[in-house]
Short mmCIF file of C-alpha atoms in Angstrom, two decimals:
data_model
loop_
_atom_site.label_atom_id
_atom_site.label_comp_id
_atom_site.label_asym_id
_atom_site.label_seq_id
_atom_site.Cartn_x
_atom_site.Cartn_y
_atom_site.Cartn_z
CA UNK A 1 91.10 91.44 88.80
CA UNK A 2 94.43 89.65 87.80
CA UNK A 3 94.30 87.98 84.40
CA UNK A 4 97.22 85.98 82.70
CA UNK A 5 96.27 84.72 79.11
CA UNK A 6 98.74 81.94 77.59
CA UNK A 7 101.67 83.80 79.11
CA UNK A 8 105.11 82.53 78.20
CA UNK A 9 108.28 83.91 79.63
CA UNK A 10 111.67 83.10 78.51
CA UNK A 11 115.02 84.19 79.66
CA UNK A 12 117.88 84.53 77.22
CA UNK A 13 120.92 86.77 77.42
CA UNK A 14 122.33 87.82 73.94
CA UNK A 15 124.76 85.04 73.81
CA UNK A 16 122.18 82.30 74.83
CA UNK A 17 119.75 83.93 72.24
CA UNK A 18 122.50 83.61 69.50
CA UNK A 19 122.90 79.81 70.61
CA UNK A 20 119.03 79.31 70.79
CA UNK A 21 119.62 78.39 74.60
CA UNK A 22 116.49 79.84 76.11
CA UNK A 23 115.25 79.11 79.52
CA UNK A 24 111.32 78.78 79.54
CA UNK A 25 110.22 79.95 83.09
CA UNK A 26 106.59 80.11 82.31
CA UNK A 27 104.67 78.15 79.71
CA UNK A 28 101.59 79.12 78.39
CA UNK A 29 100.02 80.12 81.91
CA UNK A 30 96.40 81.00 81.85
CA UNK A 31 95.02 82.15 85.06
CA UNK A 32 92.14 84.54 86.29
CA UNK A 33 91.84 85.63 89.85
CA UNK A 34 88.62 87.21 90.95
CA UNK A 35 88.34 90.10 93.31
CA UNK A 36 88.38 88.85 96.82
CA UNK A 37 90.39 85.81 96.24
CA UNK A 38 93.33 84.56 98.21
CA UNK A 39 95.61 82.48 95.77
CA UNK A 40 98.31 80.39 96.89
CA UNK A 41 101.16 79.62 94.57
CA UNK A 42 102.91 76.55 95.06
CA UNK A 43 105.57 74.28 93.26
CA UNK A 44 109.12 72.99 93.44
CA UNK A 45 112.20 75.20 93.06
CA UNK A 46 112.33 76.37 89.58
CA UNK A 47 108.79 76.10 88.96
CA UNK A 48 108.14 79.59 87.75
CA UNK A 49 106.68 81.10 91.18
CA UNK A 50 109.09 83.81 91.18
CA UNK A 51 109.00 84.77 87.57
CA UNK A 52 105.07 84.87 87.91
CA UNK A 53 105.28 87.25 90.57
CA UNK A 54 107.80 89.44 88.89
CA UNK A 55 105.44 89.59 86.02
CA UNK A 56 102.84 90.74 88.06
CA UNK A 57 104.81 93.43 89.47
CA UNK A 58 105.88 94.71 86.17
CA UNK A 59 109.41 94.08 86.70
CA UNK A 60 109.57 91.49 83.63
CA UNK A 61 107.52 91.47 80.59
CA UNK A 62 105.99 88.09 79.27
CA UNK A 63 107.67 86.86 75.95
CA UNK A 64 104.38 86.10 74.83
CA UNK A 65 100.79 86.27 76.29
CA UNK A 66 99.08 88.90 78.20
CA UNK A 67 99.14 89.88 81.81
CA UNK A 68 96.60 92.39 83.28
CA UNK A 69 95.72 93.81 86.61
CA UNK A 70 92.34 95.49 86.79
CA UNK A 71 92.52 95.84 82.99
CA UNK A 72 95.90 97.45 82.99
CA UNK A 73 99.44 96.39 82.17
CA UNK A 74 101.16 95.41 85.67
CA UNK A 75 103.62 98.24 85.66
CA UNK A 76 100.98 100.76 84.81
CA UNK A 77 98.62 99.30 87.45
CA UNK A 78 101.41 99.42 90.13
CA UNK A 79 102.63 103.13 89.07
CA UNK A 80 98.94 104.09 89.53
CA UNK A 81 97.81 102.11 92.51
CA UNK A 82 100.61 100.36 94.07
CA UNK A 83 100.91 96.70 95.31
CA UNK A 84 101.56 95.68 98.86
CA UNK A 85 104.40 93.35 98.43
CA UNK A 86 106.73 91.46 100.55
CA UNK A 87 109.81 90.10 98.60
CA UNK A 88 111.42 86.64 99.22
CA UNK A 89 114.72 88.67 99.62
CA UNK A 90 114.13 91.70 101.59
CA UNK A 91 116.33 94.33 100.61
CA UNK A 92 116.14 97.84 102.13
CA UNK A 93 118.83 100.40 102.47
CA UNK A 94 120.87 99.30 105.40
CA UNK A 95 121.72 102.81 106.58
CA UNK A 96 117.78 103.55 106.89
CA UNK A 97 116.21 103.14 110.36
CA UNK A 98 113.13 101.11 110.69
CA UNK A 99 111.13 104.24 111.21
CA UNK A 100 112.84 106.00 108.35
CA UNK A 101 112.28 103.26 106.05
CA UNK A 102 108.56 103.23 106.67
CA UNK A 103 108.45 106.90 106.38
CA UNK A 104 110.35 106.85 103.08
CA UNK A 105 108.14 104.05 101.52
CA UNK A 106 105.02 105.91 102.89
CA UNK A 107 106.08 109.11 101.24
CA UNK A 108 107.16 107.37 97.90
CA UNK A 109 103.60 105.95 98.01
CA UNK A 110 102.17 109.46 98.35
CA UNK A 111 100.46 108.47 101.52
CA UNK A 112 98.80 111.10 103.74
CA UNK A 113 99.69 111.06 107.65
CA UNK A 114 102.83 109.09 106.91
CA UNK A 115 103.76 109.29 110.43
CA UNK A 116 100.73 107.90 112.09
CA UNK A 117 100.46 105.05 109.61
CA UNK A 118 104.21 104.12 110.08
CA UNK A 119 103.75 104.08 113.99
CA UNK A 120 100.49 101.96 113.70
CA UNK A 121 102.28 99.47 111.34
CA UNK A 122 105.27 99.12 113.69
CA UNK A 123 103.08 98.40 116.54
CA UNK A 124 101.16 95.83 114.45
CA UNK A 125 104.16 94.03 113.64
CA UNK A 126 105.92 94.52 117.07
CA UNK A 127 108.95 96.36 115.76
CA UNK A 128 107.98 99.68 117.60
CA UNK A 129 110.91 98.77 119.98
CA UNK A 130 113.46 98.73 117.16
CA UNK A 131 112.07 101.76 115.33
CA UNK A 132 115.29 103.92 115.64
CA UNK A 133 117.70 100.93 114.98
CA UNK A 134 119.27 100.74 111.53
CA UNK A 135 118.14 98.04 108.98
CA UNK A 136 121.71 96.57 108.81
CA UNK A 137 121.25 95.72 112.64
CA UNK A 138 118.00 94.05 112.52
CA UNK A 139 117.62 90.25 112.98
CA UNK A 140 116.07 88.20 110.05
CA UNK A 141 112.73 88.05 111.80
CA UNK A 142 112.52 91.67 112.53
CA UNK A 143 113.57 92.49 108.92
CA UNK A 144 110.93 90.44 107.61
CA UNK A 145 108.27 92.11 110.13
CA UNK A 146 109.56 95.39 108.74
CA UNK A 147 108.88 94.30 104.99
CA UNK A 148 105.33 93.33 105.96
CA UNK A 149 104.87 96.59 107.89
CA UNK A 150 105.75 98.56 104.75
CA UNK A 151 103.26 96.29 102.70
CA UNK A 152 100.47 97.34 105.22
CA UNK A 153 101.30 100.95 104.84
CA UNK A 154 98.98 101.95 102.30
CA UNK A 155 95.47 100.93 101.29
CA UNK A 156 96.38 98.59 98.49
CA UNK A 157 94.09 96.37 96.64
CA UNK A 158 96.52 93.63 95.84
CA UNK A 159 98.93 92.21 98.04
CA UNK A 160 101.67 89.71 97.16
CA UNK A 161 103.63 87.79 99.77
CA UNK A 162 106.72 85.74 98.57
CA UNK A 163 107.78 83.49 101.42
CA UNK A 164 106.11 85.75 103.89
CA UNK A 165 106.88 83.21 107.00
CA UNK A 166 110.58 83.26 106.25
CA UNK A 167 112.57 84.01 109.29
CA UNK A 168 109.38 84.45 111.53
CA UNK A 169 109.19 82.57 114.60
CA UNK A 170 105.98 80.51 115.23
CA UNK A 171 104.23 83.18 117.25
CA UNK A 172 104.86 85.73 114.53
CA UNK A 173 103.71 83.18 111.86
CA UNK A 174 100.47 82.91 113.64
CA UNK A 175 100.06 86.76 114.17
CA UNK A 176 100.83 87.27 110.36
CA UNK A 177 97.87 84.99 109.59
CA UNK A 178 95.73 87.14 111.67
CA UNK A 179 97.27 90.49 110.06
CA UNK A 180 96.48 88.89 106.50
CA UNK A 181 92.97 87.85 107.68
CA UNK A 182 92.38 91.59 109.11
CA UNK A 183 93.79 93.03 105.81
CA UNK A 184 91.33 91.05 103.58
CA UNK A 185 88.28 91.77 106.05
CA UNK A 186 89.07 95.60 105.57
CA UNK A 187 87.94 95.10 101.87
CA UNK A 188 86.30 91.82 100.66
CA UNK A 189 87.30 92.78 97.18
CA UNK A 190 91.05 92.80 98.01
CA UNK A 191 93.19 89.98 96.39
CA UNK A 192 96.03 88.18 98.11
CA UNK A 193 98.67 86.12 96.29
CA UNK A 194 100.99 84.01 98.59
CA UNK A 195 103.84 81.94 97.18
CA UNK A 196 105.25 79.66 99.70
CA UNK A 197 107.03 76.26 100.09
CA UNK A 198 105.13 75.98 103.47
CA UNK A 199 101.99 74.25 102.15
CA UNK A 200 100.42 74.24 105.61
CA UNK A 201 100.54 78.02 105.70
CA UNK A 202 99.30 78.27 102.24
CA UNK A 203 96.21 76.01 103.08
CA UNK A 204 95.41 78.24 105.96
CA UNK A 205 95.27 81.56 104.20
CA UNK A 206 94.29 80.60 100.55
CA UNK A 207 91.03 79.91 98.96
CA UNK A 208 92.55 78.58 95.83
CA UNK A 209 95.98 77.13 95.06
CA UNK A 210 98.08 77.23 91.95
CA UNK A 211 100.40 74.42 91.46
CA UNK A 212 103.27 75.23 89.30
CA UNK A 213 105.69 72.89 87.82
CA UNK A 214 108.19 73.43 85.05
CA UNK A 215 106.61 76.81 84.27
CA UNK A 216 103.12 75.10 83.65
CA UNK A 217 100.05 75.22 85.59
CA UNK A 218 99.62 71.63 86.93
CA UNK A 219 96.32 72.29 88.71
CA UNK A 220 94.26 74.89 90.45
CA UNK A 221 93.03 73.43 93.63
CA UNK A 222 89.88 74.87 95.20
CA UNK A 223 89.98 74.87 98.96
CA UNK A 224 86.88 76.86 99.37
CA UNK A 225 84.64 73.56 99.06
CA UNK A 226 86.81 71.53 101.55
CA UNK A 227 83.99 71.84 104.33
CA UNK A 228 81.35 70.65 102.15
CA UNK A 229 79.96 67.08 102.31
CA UNK A 230 82.78 64.76 101.77
CA UNK A 231 82.50 61.34 100.20
CA UNK A 232 84.70 59.67 102.55
CA UNK A 233 84.68 59.68 106.64
CA UNK A 234 86.82 58.12 109.35
CA UNK A 235 84.91 56.24 111.68
CA UNK A 236 86.32 54.94 114.97
CA UNK A 237 84.24 52.82 117.23
CA UNK A 238 84.62 51.40 120.74
CA UNK A 239 86.56 48.13 120.74
CA UNK A 240 84.27 45.29 121.05
CA UNK A 241 84.13 41.50 119.77
CA UNK A 242 81.42 42.03 117.11
CA UNK A 243 82.27 45.72 116.00
CA UNK A 244 84.30 45.14 113.05
CA UNK A 245 81.66 42.87 111.32
CA UNK A 246 78.81 45.43 112.56
CA UNK A 247 80.95 48.27 110.71
CA UNK A 248 81.27 46.10 107.71
CA UNK A 249 77.60 45.42 107.61
CA UNK A 250 76.65 49.04 107.74
CA UNK A 251 79.40 50.02 105.33
CA UNK A 252 80.26 47.36 102.92
CA UNK A 253 83.39 49.20 101.55
CA UNK A 254 84.70 49.85 105.11
CA UNK A 255 88.63 49.86 105.15
CA UNK A 256 90.28 49.50 108.34
CA UNK A 257 92.82 52.17 108.80
CA UNK A 258 96.39 51.96 109.98
CA UNK A 259 97.02 53.03 113.62
CA UNK A 260 94.34 52.73 116.19
CA UNK A 261 92.53 49.61 116.07
CA UNK A 262 88.55 49.76 115.19
CA UNK A 263 89.29 52.78 112.84
CA UNK A 264 87.86 52.50 109.59
CA UNK A 265 87.50 54.56 106.36
CA UNK A 266 83.98 54.42 105.40
CA UNK A 267 82.04 56.03 102.44
CA UNK A 268 78.45 57.24 102.19
CA UNK A 269 76.91 58.82 99.11
CA UNK A 270 75.23 61.52 101.05
CA UNK A 271 74.90 62.96 104.41
CA UNK A 272 71.37 61.46 104.85
CA UNK A 273 72.61 57.83 104.27
CA UNK A 274 75.46 58.35 106.29
CA UNK A 275 73.39 59.09 109.34
CA UNK A 276 71.02 56.28 108.54
CA UNK A 277 73.90 53.89 108.42
CA UNK A 278 75.43 55.26 111.61
CA UNK A 279 72.15 55.12 113.48
CA UNK A 280 71.82 51.40 112.32
CA UNK A 281 75.34 50.69 113.53
CA UNK A 282 74.36 52.30 116.91
CA UNK A 283 71.14 50.44 117.17
CA UNK A 284 73.04 47.24 116.76
CA UNK A 285 75.00 48.20 119.98
CA UNK A 286 78.23 49.71 118.51
CA UNK A 287 79.42 52.66 120.59
CA UNK A 288 80.79 55.12 117.98
CA UNK A 289 83.77 56.96 119.36
CA UNK A 290 84.30 59.51 116.58
CA UNK A 291 83.19 60.26 112.95
CA UNK A 292 85.00 62.83 110.78
CA UNK A 293 85.12 63.73 107.25
CA UNK A 294 88.25 62.49 105.78
CA UNK A 295 90.44 65.68 105.27
CA UNK A 296 92.55 65.59 102.23
CA UNK A 297 95.23 68.03 103.04
CA UNK A 298 96.82 70.33 100.53
CA UNK A 299 100.15 68.50 100.74
CA UNK A 300 98.31 65.17 99.73
CA UNK A 301 96.59 67.04 96.81
CA UNK A 302 99.67 68.93 95.85
CA UNK A 303 101.74 65.53 95.77
CA UNK A 304 98.66 63.90 93.88
CA UNK A 305 98.69 66.78 91.25
CA UNK A 306 102.43 66.50 90.67
CA UNK A 307 102.46 62.70 90.50
CA UNK A 308 99.41 62.99 87.92
CA UNK A 309 102.18 64.40 85.49
CA UNK A 310 101.15 64.51 82.00
CA UNK A 311 99.74 67.66 80.42
CA UNK A 312 99.30 70.53 82.64
CA UNK A 313 95.72 71.66 83.58
CA UNK A 314 95.04 75.43 83.28
CA UNK B 1 110.31 113.50 97.82
CA UNK B 2 112.90 116.04 97.43
CA UNK B 3 113.58 115.93 101.47
CA UNK B 4 114.16 112.30 101.15
CA UNK B 5 116.61 112.42 98.17
CA UNK B 6 118.48 115.29 100.08
CA UNK B 7 118.67 112.93 103.16
CA UNK B 8 120.07 110.16 100.80
CA UNK B 9 122.59 112.45 99.17
CA UNK B 10 123.80 114.17 102.58
CA UNK B 11 126.99 111.85 103.13
CA UNK B 12 128.09 112.37 99.64
CA UNK B 13 127.52 116.20 99.94
CA UNK B 14 130.05 116.41 102.69
CA UNK B 15 132.41 114.74 100.04
CA UNK B 16 131.46 117.43 97.62
CA UNK B 17 132.19 120.30 100.12
CA UNK B 18 135.65 118.59 100.83
CA UNK B 19 136.28 118.62 97.02
CA UNK B 20 135.10 122.22 96.84
CA UNK B 21 137.71 123.00 99.41
CA UNK B 22 140.54 121.40 97.54
CA UNK B 23 139.37 123.07 94.39
CA UNK B 24 139.67 126.46 96.12
CA UNK B 25 143.08 125.53 97.49
CA UNK B 26 144.30 124.47 94.05
CA UNK B 27 142.84 127.50 92.16
CA UNK B 28 145.71 129.78 91.19
CA UNK B 29 143.13 132.65 90.66
CA UNK B 30 142.17 132.77 94.19
CA UNK B 31 145.68 132.90 95.42
CA UNK B 32 147.21 135.61 93.06
CA UNK B 33 147.03 138.17 95.75
CA UNK B 34 149.44 136.36 97.65
CA UNK B 35 152.25 137.30 95.10
CA UNK B 36 153.98 141.00 94.83
CA UNK B 37 151.74 144.03 94.90
CA UNK B 38 149.81 144.28 91.80
CA UNK B 39 148.47 147.06 89.81
CA UNK B 40 144.65 147.49 89.23
CA UNK B 41 144.77 146.07 85.92
CA UNK B 42 146.26 142.91 87.35
CA UNK B 43 143.36 142.26 89.59
CA UNK B 44 142.20 138.47 88.94
CA UNK B 45 139.31 138.01 86.65
CA UNK B 46 136.51 136.22 88.07
CA UNK B 47 135.47 134.67 85.05
CA UNK B 48 138.81 132.55 85.09
CA UNK B 49 137.11 130.72 87.87
CA UNK B 50 134.57 129.20 85.56
CA UNK B 51 136.96 126.23 84.35
CA UNK B 52 137.38 125.00 87.94
CA UNK B 53 133.69 125.77 88.73
CA UNK B 54 132.79 123.31 85.74
CA UNK B 55 135.20 120.50 86.92
CA UNK B 56 133.74 120.82 90.29
CA UNK B 57 130.25 120.47 89.04
CA UNK B 58 131.20 117.67 86.95
CA UNK B 59 132.75 115.89 89.64
CA UNK B 60 130.18 116.59 92.16
CA UNK B 61 127.69 115.12 89.80
CA UNK B 62 129.97 112.08 89.53
CA UNK B 63 130.06 111.80 93.36
CA UNK B 64 126.40 112.34 93.90
CA UNK B 65 125.25 109.96 91.13
CA UNK B 66 127.79 107.15 91.77
CA UNK B 67 125.68 103.84 91.70
CA UNK B 68 122.45 105.73 91.85
CA UNK B 69 120.71 103.05 89.52
CA UNK B 70 123.22 100.35 89.47
CA UNK B 71 123.09 99.79 93.22
CA UNK B 72 119.47 99.54 93.21
CA UNK B 73 119.46 96.92 90.56
CA UNK B 74 122.29 94.87 92.00
CA UNK B 75 121.36 94.99 95.62
CA UNK B 76 117.53 94.77 94.89
CA UNK B 77 116.44 97.89 96.82
CA UNK B 78 114.11 98.53 93.66
CA UNK B 79 111.76 95.85 94.73
CA UNK B 80 110.14 97.42 97.55
CA UNK B 81 110.66 101.12 96.23
CA UNK B 82 108.68 100.29 92.89
CA UNK B 83 105.77 98.63 94.29
CA UNK B 84 104.87 101.91 95.54
CA UNK B 85 102.79 103.95 93.09
CA UNK B 86 105.84 105.84 91.61
CA UNK B 87 107.32 105.47 88.18
CA UNK B 88 110.88 104.49 88.03
CA UNK B 89 111.69 107.04 85.32
CA UNK B 90 110.21 109.85 87.57
CA UNK B 91 112.09 108.59 90.72
CA UNK B 92 115.50 108.67 89.06
CA UNK B 93 114.64 111.65 86.92
CA UNK B 94 113.84 113.62 89.94
CA UNK B 95 117.11 112.29 91.80
CA UNK B 96 119.27 113.25 88.63
CA UNK B 97 117.73 116.84 88.50
CA UNK B 98 118.22 117.20 92.33
CA UNK B 99 121.95 116.25 91.65
CA UNK B 100 122.22 118.75 89.11
CA UNK B 101 120.87 121.37 91.29
CA UNK B 102 123.20 120.44 94.06
CA UNK B 103 126.15 120.47 91.63
CA UNK B 104 125.21 123.69 90.33
CA UNK B 105 125.05 124.81 94.04
CA UNK B 106 128.37 123.65 94.65
CA UNK B 107 129.80 125.65 92.06
CA UNK B 108 127.99 128.76 92.95
CA UNK B 109 129.24 128.38 96.57
CA UNK B 110 132.65 127.69 95.19
CA UNK B 111 132.63 130.97 93.02
CA UNK B 112 130.99 133.38 95.74
CA UNK B 113 132.33 132.03 98.88
CA UNK B 114 135.75 131.47 97.23
CA UNK B 115 135.95 135.01 96.00
CA UNK B 116 134.82 136.23 99.66
CA UNK B 117 137.36 134.08 101.24
CA UNK B 118 140.22 134.96 98.91
CA UNK B 119 139.54 138.61 97.94
CA UNK B 120 137.12 139.79 100.77
CA UNK B 121 134.79 140.94 98.01
CA UNK B 122 132.80 139.51 95.15
CA UNK B 123 134.02 140.54 91.87
CA UNK B 124 131.41 138.78 89.73
CA UNK B 125 131.79 136.02 87.11
CA UNK B 126 128.51 134.49 87.66
CA UNK B 127 128.07 133.85 84.10
CA UNK B 128 130.85 131.15 84.64
CA UNK B 129 128.09 128.99 85.90
CA UNK B 130 126.66 128.33 82.49
CA UNK B 131 129.93 126.42 81.84
CA UNK B 132 129.39 124.63 85.13
CA UNK B 133 125.85 123.84 84.09
CA UNK B 134 127.11 122.50 80.76
CA UNK B 135 129.73 120.35 82.00
CA UNK B 136 127.40 118.93 84.78
CA UNK B 137 124.90 117.82 82.19
CA UNK B 138 127.47 116.37 80.07
CA UNK B 139 129.03 114.17 82.91
CA UNK B 140 125.79 113.68 84.65
CA UNK B 141 124.30 112.35 81.64
CA UNK B 142 127.37 110.16 81.04
CA UNK B 143 127.34 108.83 84.44
CA UNK B 144 123.26 108.33 84.36
CA UNK B 145 123.84 105.98 81.39
CA UNK B 146 126.78 103.97 82.81
CA UNK B 147 124.78 103.48 86.03
CA UNK B 148 121.86 102.15 84.12
CA UNK B 149 124.25 99.75 81.94
CA UNK B 150 126.62 98.49 84.28
CA UNK B 151 126.10 96.49 87.23
CA UNK B 152 128.76 98.05 89.23
CA UNK B 153 131.85 100.26 88.78
CA UNK B 154 130.03 103.07 86.98
CA UNK B 155 131.65 105.79 89.16
CA UNK B 156 135.22 104.34 88.53
CA UNK B 157 134.53 104.10 84.88
CA UNK B 158 133.20 107.76 84.85
CA UNK B 159 136.33 108.96 86.72
CA UNK B 160 138.64 107.06 84.35
CA UNK B 161 136.71 108.70 81.48
CA UNK B 162 136.93 111.94 83.09
CA UNK B 163 140.58 111.82 83.50
CA UNK B 164 141.15 109.97 80.39
CA UNK B 165 139.64 112.96 78.55
CA UNK B 166 141.99 115.31 79.57
CA UNK B 167 145.18 112.87 78.73
CA UNK B 168 143.54 112.39 75.22
CA UNK B 169 143.08 115.93 74.57
CA UNK B 170 146.47 116.80 75.64
CA UNK B 171 147.87 113.99 73.69
CA UNK B 172 146.18 115.32 70.58
CA UNK B 173 147.21 118.98 71.31
CA UNK B 174 150.85 118.04 71.45
CA UNK B 175 150.70 116.37 67.97
CA UNK B 176 150.12 112.71 69.01
CA UNK B 177 147.91 110.86 66.31
CA UNK B 178 146.96 107.50 67.93
CA UNK B 179 144.94 104.99 65.81
CA UNK B 180 143.51 105.85 62.40
CA UNK B 181 141.57 109.01 61.84
CA UNK B 182 138.01 107.79 61.90
CA UNK B 183 138.79 105.72 65.14
CA UNK B 184 140.55 108.76 66.71
CA UNK B 185 137.49 111.02 65.66
CA UNK B 186 135.03 108.41 67.10
CA UNK B 187 136.93 108.35 70.38
CA UNK B 188 136.92 112.07 70.56
CA UNK B 189 133.29 112.06 70.10
CA UNK B 190 132.55 109.51 72.51
CA UNK B 191 134.58 111.02 75.35
CA UNK B 192 133.10 113.91 77.34
CA UNK B 193 133.10 117.09 74.99
CA UNK B 194 136.08 118.73 76.78
CA UNK B 195 136.88 120.63 73.65
CA UNK B 196 133.52 122.18 73.50
CA UNK B 197 133.73 122.82 77.10
CA UNK B 198 136.90 124.90 76.45
CA UNK B 199 135.34 126.69 73.60
CA UNK B 200 132.38 127.91 75.74
CA UNK B 201 135.08 128.74 78.57
CA UNK B 202 137.03 130.63 75.86
CA UNK B 203 133.75 132.49 74.76
CA UNK B 204 132.85 133.40 78.29
CA UNK B 205 136.34 134.99 78.57
CA UNK B 206 135.71 136.89 75.81
CA UNK B 207 132.37 137.96 77.17
CA UNK B 208 130.34 135.97 74.44
CA UNK B 209 128.45 132.72 74.63
CA UNK B 210 129.45 130.07 71.98
CA UNK B 211 126.14 128.44 71.49
CA UNK B 212 127.43 125.87 68.89
CA UNK B 213 129.92 124.44 71.59
CA UNK B 214 127.51 124.91 74.40
CA UNK B 215 124.68 123.03 72.51
CA UNK B 216 126.90 120.18 71.43
CA UNK B 217 128.02 119.51 75.05
CA UNK B 218 124.73 119.87 76.32
CA UNK B 219 123.39 117.61 73.58
CA UNK B 220 126.22 114.90 74.62
CA UNK B 221 124.87 114.80 78.15
CA UNK B 222 121.26 114.88 76.97
CA UNK B 223 121.96 111.93 74.60
CA UNK B 224 123.09 109.63 77.26
CA UNK B 225 120.55 110.82 79.70
CA UNK B 226 118.01 109.88 77.22
CA UNK B 227 119.78 106.37 76.83
CA UNK B 228 119.57 105.91 80.54
CA UNK B 229 115.81 106.92 80.40
CA UNK B 230 115.13 104.44 77.80
CA UNK B 231 116.65 101.57 79.71
CA UNK B 232 114.98 102.54 82.99
CA UNK B 233 111.62 102.62 80.99
CA UNK B 234 111.97 99.46 78.87
CA UNK B 235 114.63 97.30 80.46
CA UNK B 236 113.68 94.38 82.75
CA UNK B 237 114.80 94.46 86.34
CA UNK B 238 116.90 91.44 87.69
#
């Protein structure tokens, strides 16, 4: 669906070009996003996230390499099919009303039944009550919800959200998650790209996460397999005198964890072995309080990817 | 889309109407009946209104097109607009054509309504709208280019150019010879084709159409317009 082949983007005005002072925002980025994927884009400031998004919208052209969406150059794709987009900085004519803005975007998008669509989107995003207010008088949160409503107007196959939770209160952050999940369910082939500094939010909506740093792909983290059998587990047992020794007997590499006493990080090669060892532990009279796969959060993986440094991995 | 653009242009149209009224008050041809009793031969000639109609069309074009591209780029309005399935070239091209139609409408209303208001009848002079069309294209093309190139201030630059052209031509008419000849000619070529417009006006007064001057003035506007189109098509967005 979306393909970037060794894409490099350099910024340089005429003076900088003369002085060879180019700024390389993206450096040989190669990426393939299959239909149906939700891709998170994370990275520190200046990593190239915004540049990547602007390339995908066709607002920028790559200095080298090729960007394609559905086999078309991005601008041609957008002009033909449109992209549902929520920009980091929402800029809408301040004199337009909320309803007028949605009608305008709908008509520009060549949609049928614009009024009904606009009404539905306003209701969905909870801005029906401010439908006749001017954009200039909207709060940051309502403006963000208006931007999301316009992205939901048309039946687009690609959605790009740039810091979508910016300005939203916790309730609307949660509702946005539902809206996005619903949008994906309507057509399983739809592609969602979410750029955000909020790693927890990205982890909740994305299948894969692209870690960018200094314009290079540091890592692509696959979150889809996170619920599969984990190699490490957190085991907590009822405090008892012989419990730690019994745990170490069952799990020779058990490591006591910080925090509550009688909690250990244990490892097992597979689920069968894990169950056998836990059964043995229980047979020894140890009461198991909890056993849970060790969950490595996106935040930990993100920091690990950044700390790894060295050559970026496509 | 036309309705949408009309709504966007509505506040500026009010300004254009006000401008038209000022042109009406300032147009001597409309107020000749206020002088001493005249013979039939002294009746005002409506083709003499063509110059004012052309200036009105050109200035209306400047008013309607002010910042039409530069504001979108500077304030980022384009970001959500052009994620809709529409080409920027078509979007701005349609807006430009609509502004041209509105400018011509303003010139036509000026000529027709002005004659009814001043003389109580319509005496003709419709061919004067050709001059208005050429002037609107010349200034509209220039403003489109300025709006595509400059991040802000395109309107002010266009207005300065508009008035500087009159100053420049008057200076040359009165024998001034600023700069060396090639520079002088280059400046005359770059400034709006007021001499060509005057030739078209003179031709219309004689009942003929000066194709050469008309084509030159139209070409001037179309060239700038093509430049603006190329920038819209190929320049990256900020």
